[in-house]
Amino acid sequence: MPAFRQVGEKQLPNEILYMVWSPKRDLIALANKTGEVLLHRLAHFQRVWSLAPNENTGKEVTSLAWRPDGKVLAFSLADTQRVVLCDVEKAEILHYFTLENAVTCMYWAEVTDQKSATSSISLIDEEGSLVLPKLPALPKSYSTSAKIFSEEKSDEVTKLLGDKRLNVLVLGGDCGFIELYAYGMYKIATVTRIVGRCLDLCLSSDLKALSVITEVQLSKELEPIISYFQLDTTLLSDCLPEVTRMARKFTHISTLLQYQKLSLACMCEAWEDILMQMDLRLTKFVQEKNTKTSVQEEFMQLLMWGKASPELQSLLMSQLTVKGLKKLGQSIESSYSSIQKLVISHLQSGSEALLYHLNELKGMAMWKQKYQPLGLDVPAIEDAINAVGTFILKANELLQVIDSSMKSFKAFFRWLYAAMLRMSDDHVLPELNKMTHRDVSFVADFLSEHFKEAPELYDQKGQYFNVERVGQYLKDEDDDLVTPPETEGNPWYSFLQNSVHLKDSPLLFPYYPKKSLHYVKRLVEGQIDSCLQKPAEVIGNSVRQVLYMPLYKLNPSDSVVPRFSLPSFWNDKSSNLQYVVFTMHGTESPRIYILRRPTDLSRSISNRLIAAEFGDFLCTSKTESKESQYSFLDVDFYDDELLTVVLKGHIDNKEKCRILAQLPMSSIYNIEETEEELSFDSGKRLDEQIDHIPVRTVTVENQSRTLENMKAQYIAVNGIRKVSCVLSSNLRHVRVFEMDVEDDGEVDEEEEPESQDVSGTKEEMEEAATGHGNSDNNETAVVKNPVLPEDDASSLEYVPGTWS
């Protein structure tokens, strides 16, 4: 029986550009040419769900990466320059962020060191949950509410943080752009030590080394050079507990900022344009009236004498109308009540939680022995705390304006409604006729304060009045408030202004009476961003280049076909080694080259660069005299001991077959590693010194399978789940194999169903995590519109590095 059991085969409607197996489940993520991200299970390659491309996320996927626990999938998009984190179970967008450069590759590293999962880190998270109240879920009725803050997802921070152990999402792009994000959210390093366009990268699980493969274009006339860099990141390893605490704290802060942003967006939706109707009608009245009296005088006469001028009566009865006034009053009351609830329950709760976490961060920064090397800056954190305090003051000011406006509008509309009923000779209810001297005085004060004509306001806003005072706080503008709150007569404000010691005291939060809530929110975001930026710069500057190796020249034709695994990285966690396998002869190569480097750069190892070629007759019978030759089409690391390869067999320069095989690493490193290391010329590329590289001829006994009726080209494997997925050269034909069992029969090819409209369930996901699923279940889910809450021409002469 042939090796490896085939468990699924499909012809897909669109070309596949990227495919990555889940590290923990029998699931594989795919990205196709249309920008669609899909999730398939092992059994019969059934689709679980798909995310259709749209303007919010993007339409050009450039890379995929799984979080080490297999619960979150990250994908990058070139057209929007975004990185999106997706919940695998429900196919929902958890988080996204926009970058300055488009991402070309990514790697999500799992940190194995136990220091990143200490009890003290757990205690920090537990203290926060004990002290702080649970944030209320955002109302579902608003379109701006993100799914991660809906009632079903109240544990959004837990989902984003995942395990207590640190994990790091590494992003690479053009011009040597590399950034590291703790938990996929908080940027802990910006690396600027390499050149070229990143093709692949790998961060060691002990956080001591970062390996990068880049494409360096020296000039437009010359072919690009594929180069290897190894960077020293020991600061992350030496300060692992501190980095973990800092990262978890900043992830909480980033999530709370998103919560505040969405809460404010809900408040803006709650404020309706109908509330501006009074201001617009009064402005039109000023422009059309023929009398010399002001609008304020017209309303005052109606209040005092109960009679209105013909012009005012026309305004009230023809344009505003009794029905329109009633509707306007109800809209104001409903809108103001909704905004008031959002400020009290959401905005203030989120601000208090922000203050708590920022003060915790300030305490960490004051422990200079531990956190100063990481760039935590006490003054910057204090500025962020003051900004959040300013935001709380502005939110309280808005509450006072809402409370005052609701009382004033209620009294004004009650009086005006009764007056309009009298004009129309309708029956006025007795309770509406009862107005005390206090009520009259209250309405008179409201008219004198809110109904003043302001010609300068007309030049700015196109209206003479600003009767409605709440909307100005919710407008995302840099202009000052049209009608700021009165500070004259405020005893506390006067006391502070007259006090020499308290006027500029750091103990008091700054106050901006003339600025809107949106302006102060941007101030908070800017100050917190500066807190995040400095540690990323400090840690990034600590990263140093220890090895630069130009590998080979890239032929122009090589970049036409997508390259899934070559070059391919692997972390050997048990030996603390990093492997990279590559070829030097385009899409087909008779040899593969394996470079291994210790993550601890003080270590030295032998056989660090070696070549391997096949010398076995896999496609011909033993009696056949013709010589077989094999070229490598794709290679991927299966585990620490095996390589999975796709081979192309030739006989007399004619293609004979395509083969899937497992190549033991022991057959490559089978000679005693006592031989003297060969010296290489660091001034030349590796392909110019190819004769100096030791070559191993390897054979495969039973760990191979001929792939019939398929032009296999690419491979994606998962040694933990013991599965592989083979993709054909046309990028549409896939076969899936279990690698640890022999095949007892072929699986019939299945056609992709034209429409997938049945939601995948949680039980299906659990089924995929524990086994290979039920072959009779063809249910899938499609998510069509998920809601979402900068080439280097540097010369190689300037790239420092050694070959040691």
Short mmCIF file of C-alpha atoms in Angstrom, two decimals, residues 7-410:
data_model
loop_
_atom_site.label_atom_id
_atom_site.label_comp_id
_atom_site.label_asym_id
_atom_site.label_seq_id
_atom_site.Cartn_x
_atom_site.Cartn_y
_atom_site.Cartn_z
CA VAL A 7 -8.25 11.97 3.07
CA GLY A 8 -9.45 14.68 0.72
CA GLU A 9 -9.16 16.16 -2.75
CA LYS A 10 -10.75 19.22 -4.33
CA GLN A 11 -10.76 21.37 -7.43
CA LEU A 12 -11.13 24.93 -6.16
CA PRO A 13 -12.74 27.71 -8.22
CA ASN A 14 -10.02 30.31 -7.51
CA GLU A 15 -6.23 30.19 -7.42
CA ILE A 16 -4.74 29.68 -3.96
CA LEU A 17 -1.94 32.07 -3.00
CA TYR A 18 -1.29 31.12 0.63
CA MET A 19 -2.03 28.08 2.82
CA VAL A 20 -1.08 27.48 6.45
CA TRP A 21 -2.09 24.64 8.81
CA SER A 22 -3.41 25.37 12.26
CA PRO A 23 -0.83 24.45 14.94
CA LYS A 24 -3.44 22.81 17.18
CA ARG A 25 -6.36 21.65 14.99
CA ASP A 26 -7.00 19.75 11.78
CA LEU A 27 -7.78 23.03 10.02
CA ILE A 28 -6.00 24.81 7.19
CA ALA A 29 -6.32 28.50 6.32
CA LEU A 30 -6.21 29.55 2.67
CA ALA A 31 -6.11 32.87 0.83
CA ASN A 32 -7.05 32.98 -2.83
CA LYS A 33 -6.50 35.40 -5.69
CA THR A 34 -9.85 37.16 -5.17
CA GLY A 35 -8.86 38.24 -1.64
CA GLU A 36 -11.03 35.65 0.10
CA VAL A 37 -9.79 34.02 3.31
CA LEU A 38 -11.06 30.47 3.80
CA LEU A 39 -10.91 27.84 6.51
CA HIS A 40 -11.07 24.14 5.59
CA ARG A 41 -11.05 21.04 7.73
CA LEU A 42 -8.94 17.96 7.06
CA ALA A 43 -11.73 15.48 6.34
CA HIS A 44 -12.61 15.70 2.63
CA PHE A 45 -11.20 19.24 2.65
CA GLN A 46 -14.60 20.63 3.67
CA ARG A 47 -14.94 24.38 4.00
CA VAL A 48 -15.81 25.64 7.50
CA TRP A 49 -16.18 29.34 6.70
CA SER A 50 -14.93 32.07 4.41
CA LEU A 51 -14.35 35.80 4.75
CA ALA A 52 -15.20 37.60 1.55
CA PRO A 53 -13.06 40.65 0.61
CA ASN A 54 -14.57 44.08 1.21
CA GLU A 55 -13.55 47.71 1.54
CA ASN A 56 -13.33 47.57 5.34
CA THR A 57 -10.76 44.79 5.55
CA GLY A 58 -9.16 44.81 2.10
CA LYS A 59 -9.02 42.74 -1.06
CA GLU A 60 -5.34 41.77 -1.53
CA VAL A 61 -4.15 39.22 1.05
CA THR A 62 -0.35 39.02 1.32
CA SER A 63 0.27 36.58 4.20
CA LEU A 64 -1.35 34.36 6.85
CA ALA A 65 -0.29 33.35 10.36
CA TRP A 66 -1.90 31.36 13.16
CA ARG A 67 -1.62 32.30 16.81
CA PRO A 68 0.25 29.45 18.56
CA ASP A 69 -2.91 28.30 20.38
CA GLY A 70 -4.80 28.01 17.08
CA LYS A 71 -7.69 30.24 18.20
CA VAL A 72 -6.86 33.39 16.21
CA LEU A 73 -5.86 33.77 12.56
CA ALA A 74 -3.96 36.85 11.37
CA PHE A 75 -3.87 38.00 7.76
CA SER A 76 -2.36 41.06 6.11
CA LEU A 77 -3.69 43.12 3.23
CA ALA A 78 -1.69 45.18 0.76
CA ASP A 79 -4.40 47.54 -0.52
CA THR A 80 -5.43 48.79 2.94
CA GLN A 81 -2.04 48.12 4.63
CA ARG A 82 -3.87 46.47 7.50
CA VAL A 83 -3.33 43.44 9.70
CA VAL A 84 -6.56 41.75 10.80
CA LEU A 85 -6.99 39.33 13.71
CA CYS A 86 -9.90 36.94 13.21
CA ASP A 87 -11.59 34.67 15.74
CA VAL A 88 -11.38 31.19 14.20
CA GLU A 89 -14.42 29.80 15.99
CA LYS A 90 -16.92 32.43 14.84
CA ALA A 91 -15.13 33.99 11.85
CA GLU A 92 -15.40 37.45 13.46
CA ILE A 93 -12.92 40.31 13.33
CA LEU A 94 -11.43 40.73 16.81
CA HIS A 95 -8.96 43.52 16.12
CA TYR A 96 -7.20 45.29 13.27
CA PHE A 97 -4.50 47.94 12.90
CA THR A 98 -3.10 49.95 9.99
CA LEU A 99 0.62 50.16 9.19
CA GLU A 100 2.80 52.58 7.26
CA ASN A 101 4.00 49.77 4.95
CA ALA A 102 2.24 46.82 3.37
CA VAL A 103 3.12 43.51 5.02
CA THR A 104 4.74 40.87 2.79
CA CYS A 105 5.28 38.11 5.38
CA MET A 106 4.45 37.32 8.98
CA TYR A 107 5.33 34.79 11.67
CA TRP A 108 3.56 34.23 15.01
CA ALA A 109 6.10 32.97 17.54
CA GLU A 110 5.34 30.99 20.66
CA VAL A 111 7.59 31.74 23.64
CA THR A 112 8.53 28.52 25.42
CA ASP A 113 10.34 30.09 28.37
CA GLN A 114 8.37 29.55 31.59
CA LYS A 115 9.35 33.02 32.81
CA SER A 116 6.65 34.47 30.57
CA ALA A 117 3.90 32.60 32.47
CA THR A 118 4.82 33.30 36.08
CA SER A 119 2.30 33.58 38.89
CA SER A 120 3.01 37.30 39.31
CA ILE A 121 1.78 37.95 35.77
CA SER A 122 -1.42 36.04 36.53
CA LEU A 123 -1.82 38.08 39.72
CA ILE A 124 -1.67 41.36 37.75
CA ASP A 125 -4.58 40.29 35.54
CA GLU A 126 -6.57 38.98 38.50
CA GLU A 127 -6.13 42.23 40.47
CA GLY A 128 -7.45 44.25 37.56
CA SER A 129 -10.56 42.06 37.23
CA LEU A 130 -11.20 42.29 40.99
CA VAL A 131 -10.79 46.07 41.29
CA LEU A 132 -12.44 47.20 38.06
CA PRO A 133 -16.11 46.64 37.25
CA LYS A 134 -16.92 44.72 34.10
CA LEU A 135 -17.30 47.01 31.12
CA PRO A 136 -20.91 47.13 29.88
CA ALA A 137 -21.51 45.83 26.38
CA LEU A 138 -22.06 48.42 23.68
CA PRO A 139 -25.62 48.64 22.35
CA LYS A 140 -26.24 46.45 19.33
CA SER A 141 -28.55 49.05 17.80
CA TYR A 142 -25.63 51.17 16.61
CA SER A 143 -23.80 50.21 13.44
CA THR A 144 -20.44 51.36 14.79
CA SER A 145 -20.52 48.83 17.64
CA ALA A 146 -17.81 46.24 17.04
CA LYS A 147 -18.61 42.59 17.51
CA ILE A 148 -15.82 42.17 20.04
CA PHE A 149 -17.76 44.42 22.44
CA SER A 150 -21.17 42.83 21.93
CA GLU A 151 -22.86 40.94 24.73
CA GLU A 152 -21.68 37.57 23.44
CA LYS A 153 -18.06 38.73 23.41
CA SER A 154 -17.62 40.44 26.77
CA ASP A 155 -14.33 38.56 27.29
CA GLU A 156 -12.70 40.26 24.30
CA VAL A 157 -9.47 41.07 26.18
CA THR A 158 -9.10 37.46 27.27
CA LYS A 159 -9.55 36.27 23.69
CA LEU A 160 -6.96 38.69 22.37
CA LEU A 161 -4.42 37.92 25.07
CA GLY A 162 -4.97 34.16 24.88
CA ASP A 163 -2.64 32.17 27.09
CA LYS A 164 -0.71 33.89 29.88
CA ARG A 165 2.48 32.92 28.06
CA LEU A 166 3.80 35.63 25.74
CA ASN A 167 3.37 35.24 21.97
CA VAL A 168 4.82 37.61 19.37
CA LEU A 169 3.51 38.41 15.90
CA VAL A 170 6.44 39.40 13.64
CA LEU A 171 5.61 41.44 10.52
CA GLY A 172 7.93 42.06 7.56
CA GLY A 173 7.51 44.33 4.56
CA ASP A 174 9.31 46.45 1.98
CA CYS A 175 12.41 48.56 2.67
CA GLY A 176 13.50 46.34 5.57
CA PHE A 177 10.31 47.05 7.48
CA ILE A 178 10.02 44.70 10.51
CA GLU A 179 7.79 45.14 13.56
CA LEU A 180 7.09 42.86 16.52
CA TYR A 181 3.66 42.83 18.19
CA ALA A 182 3.10 41.17 21.56
CA TYR A 183 -0.14 39.16 21.53
CA GLY A 184 -0.64 40.46 17.99
CA MET A 185 -1.70 43.87 19.34
CA TYR A 186 1.01 45.83 21.17
CA LYS A 187 4.10 46.89 19.18
CA ILE A 188 7.18 46.01 21.25
CA ALA A 189 9.90 46.59 18.63
CA THR A 190 10.57 48.37 15.34
CA VAL A 191 13.65 46.83 13.66
CA THR A 192 15.69 48.94 11.24
CA ARG A 193 18.82 46.84 10.81
CA ILE A 194 18.19 45.19 7.43
CA VAL A 195 17.58 46.19 3.82
CA GLY A 196 15.39 44.83 1.07
CA ARG A 197 11.92 43.35 0.82
CA CYS A 198 11.19 40.71 3.44
CA LEU A 199 10.27 37.32 1.97
CA ASP A 200 10.14 35.29 5.18
CA LEU A 201 11.18 35.60 8.80
CA CYS A 202 11.31 33.59 11.99
CA LEU A 203 11.69 34.58 15.64
CA SER A 204 13.24 31.92 17.86
CA SER A 205 11.04 30.60 20.65
CA ASP A 206 13.59 31.71 23.26
CA LEU A 207 13.45 35.28 21.82
CA LYS A 208 17.22 35.40 21.32
CA ALA A 209 17.44 35.52 17.52
CA LEU A 210 15.44 36.77 14.56
CA SER A 211 16.22 35.33 11.12
CA VAL A 212 15.09 37.12 7.95
CA ILE A 213 15.23 36.34 4.24
CA THR A 214 15.08 39.45 2.05
CA GLU A 215 15.10 40.35 -1.62
CA VAL A 216 17.60 43.18 -2.15
CA GLN A 217 17.30 45.17 -5.38
CA LEU A 218 20.59 47.03 -5.94
CA SER A 219 19.36 48.73 -9.10
CA LYS A 220 16.58 48.39 -11.64
CA GLU A 221 19.01 46.89 -14.20
CA LEU A 222 20.36 44.14 -11.91
CA GLU A 223 18.56 41.04 -10.74
CA PRO A 224 17.58 41.10 -7.06
CA ILE A 225 19.68 39.18 -4.56
CA ILE A 226 18.15 36.84 -2.00
CA SER A 227 19.94 37.44 1.31
CA TYR A 228 19.88 36.00 4.82
CA PHE A 229 20.12 38.10 7.98
CA GLN A 230 20.36 36.96 11.58
CA LEU A 231 19.60 39.54 14.26
CA ASP A 232 20.34 39.44 17.98
CA THR A 233 17.22 40.08 20.10
CA THR A 234 18.61 39.06 23.50
CA LEU A 235 17.07 42.09 25.26
CA LEU A 236 13.64 40.49 24.81
CA SER A 237 14.94 37.22 26.22
CA ASP A 238 16.79 38.80 29.17
CA CYS A 239 13.76 40.90 30.14
CA LEU A 240 11.09 38.34 29.30
CA PRO A 241 8.96 38.66 32.49
CA GLU A 242 9.07 42.46 32.26
CA VAL A 243 8.22 42.43 28.54
CA THR A 244 5.30 40.09 29.23
CA ARG A 245 3.87 42.27 32.01
CA MET A 246 4.32 45.43 29.96
CA ALA A 247 2.77 43.83 26.88
CA ARG A 248 -0.30 42.57 28.74
CA LYS A 249 -0.80 45.97 30.34
CA PHE A 250 -0.52 47.80 27.02
CA THR A 251 -2.86 45.29 25.37
CA HIS A 252 -5.48 46.12 28.00
CA ILE A 253 -4.91 49.82 27.34
CA SER A 254 -5.17 49.39 23.55
CA THR A 255 -8.43 47.48 23.95
CA LEU A 256 -9.85 50.17 26.24
CA LEU A 257 -8.93 52.86 23.71
CA GLN A 258 -10.89 50.96 21.09
CA TYR A 259 -13.80 50.67 23.53
CA GLN A 260 -13.74 54.44 24.15
CA LYS A 261 -13.60 55.17 20.44
CA LEU A 262 -16.62 52.97 19.75
CA SER A 263 -18.55 54.40 22.72
CA LEU A 264 -18.02 57.91 21.36
CA ALA A 265 -19.08 56.74 17.89
CA CYS A 266 -22.32 55.37 19.40
CA MET A 267 -22.93 58.76 21.05
CA CYS A 268 -22.48 60.49 17.69
CA GLU A 269 -25.05 58.15 16.14
CA ALA A 270 -27.47 58.86 18.99
CA TRP A 271 -27.31 62.59 18.24
CA GLU A 272 -29.67 63.26 15.35
CA ASP A 273 -29.66 65.99 12.70
CA ILE A 274 -33.26 66.79 13.59
CA LEU A 275 -31.95 68.48 16.71
CA MET A 276 -30.54 71.24 14.50
CA GLN A 277 -34.03 72.00 13.16
CA MET A 278 -34.72 74.79 15.67
CA ASP A 279 -31.47 76.61 14.82
CA LEU A 280 -32.12 76.38 11.07
CA ARG A 281 -35.74 77.54 11.32
CA LEU A 282 -34.77 80.53 13.48
CA THR A 283 -32.00 81.47 11.01
CA LYS A 284 -34.50 81.36 8.13
CA PHE A 285 -36.89 83.49 10.22
CA VAL A 286 -34.22 86.18 10.66
CA GLN A 287 -33.55 86.25 6.92
CA GLU A 288 -37.25 86.54 5.94
CA LYS A 289 -38.82 88.76 8.63
CA ASN A 290 -39.57 92.43 7.90
CA THR A 291 -39.72 93.72 11.47
CA LYS A 292 -36.90 95.50 13.28
CA THR A 293 -37.39 93.50 16.45
CA SER A 294 -34.99 90.66 17.18
CA VAL A 295 -36.01 87.02 17.46
CA GLN A 296 -35.35 87.15 21.18
CA GLU A 297 -37.71 90.14 21.56
CA GLU A 298 -40.38 88.38 19.48
CA PHE A 299 -40.39 85.36 21.81
CA MET A 300 -40.20 87.55 24.92
CA GLN A 301 -43.34 89.41 23.81
CA LEU A 302 -45.10 86.10 23.30
CA LEU A 303 -44.03 85.03 26.79
CA MET A 304 -45.05 88.27 28.55
CA TRP A 305 -48.24 89.23 26.65
CA GLY A 306 -49.34 85.96 25.11
CA LYS A 307 -49.49 87.50 21.64
CA ALA A 308 -47.19 86.83 18.69
CA SER A 309 -46.40 89.02 15.68
CA PRO A 310 -47.77 87.81 12.32
CA GLU A 311 -44.23 86.82 11.27
CA LEU A 312 -43.61 84.74 14.42
CA GLN A 313 -47.06 83.21 14.20
CA SER A 314 -46.33 82.17 10.60
CA LEU A 315 -43.02 80.63 11.68
CA LEU A 316 -44.62 78.66 14.49
CA MET A 317 -47.82 77.53 12.79
CA SER A 318 -46.69 77.07 9.16
CA GLN A 319 -43.08 75.98 9.39
CA LEU A 320 -42.58 74.48 12.85
CA THR A 321 -46.21 73.30 13.40
CA VAL A 322 -47.66 71.80 16.56
CA LYS A 323 -46.95 68.27 15.34
CA GLY A 324 -43.37 69.17 14.36
CA LEU A 325 -42.75 70.78 17.77
CA LYS A 326 -44.00 67.68 19.55
CA LYS A 327 -41.77 65.45 17.40
CA LEU A 328 -38.78 67.74 17.98
CA GLY A 329 -39.30 67.63 21.75
CA GLN A 330 -39.51 63.85 21.75
CA SER A 331 -36.38 63.54 19.58
CA ILE A 332 -34.39 65.82 21.89
CA GLU A 333 -35.47 63.93 25.00
CA SER A 334 -34.74 60.51 23.45
CA SER A 335 -31.39 61.54 21.97
CA TYR A 336 -30.15 63.30 25.08
CA SER A 337 -31.18 60.38 27.30
CA SER A 338 -29.26 57.90 25.11
CA ILE A 339 -26.13 60.07 25.06
CA GLN A 340 -26.36 60.57 28.82
CA LYS A 341 -26.54 56.81 29.44
CA LEU A 342 -23.57 56.15 27.14
CA VAL A 343 -21.46 58.77 28.92
CA ILE A 344 -22.26 57.46 32.39
CA SER A 345 -22.16 53.71 31.77
CA HIS A 346 -19.56 53.39 28.98
CA LEU A 347 -17.39 56.47 28.59
CA GLN A 348 -16.77 57.02 32.29
CA SER A 349 -16.28 53.29 33.02
CA GLY A 350 -13.75 52.96 30.21
CA SER A 351 -11.91 56.12 31.33
CA GLU A 352 -11.65 54.88 34.92
CA ALA A 353 -10.25 51.55 33.69
CA LEU A 354 -7.73 53.45 31.53
CA LEU A 355 -6.63 55.49 34.55
CA TYR A 356 -6.16 52.30 36.59
CA HIS A 357 -3.99 50.56 33.98
CA LEU A 358 -1.94 53.69 33.24
CA ASN A 359 -1.20 54.18 36.93
CA GLU A 360 -0.18 50.51 37.14
CA LEU A 361 2.11 51.13 34.18
CA LYS A 362 3.55 54.21 35.89
CA GLY A 363 4.40 52.09 38.93
CA MET A 364 6.19 49.62 36.67
CA ALA A 365 8.13 52.44 34.97
CA MET A 366 9.29 53.77 38.35
CA TRP A 367 11.04 50.42 38.93
CA LYS A 368 13.92 51.64 36.79
CA GLN A 369 16.16 48.63 37.36
CA LYS A 370 13.64 46.39 35.63
CA TYR A 371 11.80 48.56 33.12
CA GLN A 372 14.11 51.43 32.15
CA PRO A 373 16.03 49.21 29.66
CA LEU A 374 12.71 48.60 27.89
CA GLY A 375 12.05 52.31 27.38
CA LEU A 376 9.16 52.85 29.79
CA ASP A 377 9.17 56.60 30.44
CA VAL A 378 7.50 58.00 33.59
CA PRO A 379 6.91 61.56 32.23
CA ALA A 380 5.27 60.19 29.07
CA ILE A 381 2.95 57.97 31.14
CA GLU A 382 2.08 60.91 33.42
CA ASP A 383 1.14 62.96 30.34
CA ALA A 384 -1.14 60.11 29.26
CA ILE A 385 -2.73 59.97 32.72
CA ASN A 386 -3.35 63.74 32.61
CA ALA A 387 -4.90 63.40 29.14
CA VAL A 388 -7.31 60.70 30.38
CA GLY A 389 -8.16 62.93 33.36
CA THR A 390 -8.89 65.78 30.95
CA PHE A 391 -11.18 63.46 29.01
CA ILE A 392 -13.08 62.58 32.19
CA LEU A 393 -13.52 66.29 33.01
CA LYS A 394 -14.82 66.94 29.50
CA ALA A 395 -17.25 64.01 29.79
CA ASN A 396 -18.55 65.41 33.09
CA GLU A 397 -18.93 68.81 31.45
CA LEU A 398 -21.00 67.20 28.69
CA LEU A 399 -23.21 65.56 31.30
CA GLN A 400 -23.86 68.96 32.90
CA VAL A 401 -24.72 70.47 29.51
CA ILE A 402 -27.09 67.59 28.74
CA ASP A 403 -28.80 67.89 32.13
CA SER A 404 -29.21 71.66 31.81
CA SER A 405 -30.41 71.42 28.19
CA MET A 406 -32.98 68.73 28.99
CA LYS A 407 -34.50 70.86 31.77
CA SER A 408 -34.49 74.04 29.66
CA PHE A 409 -35.91 72.42 26.52
CA LYS A 410 -38.60 70.64 28.52
#
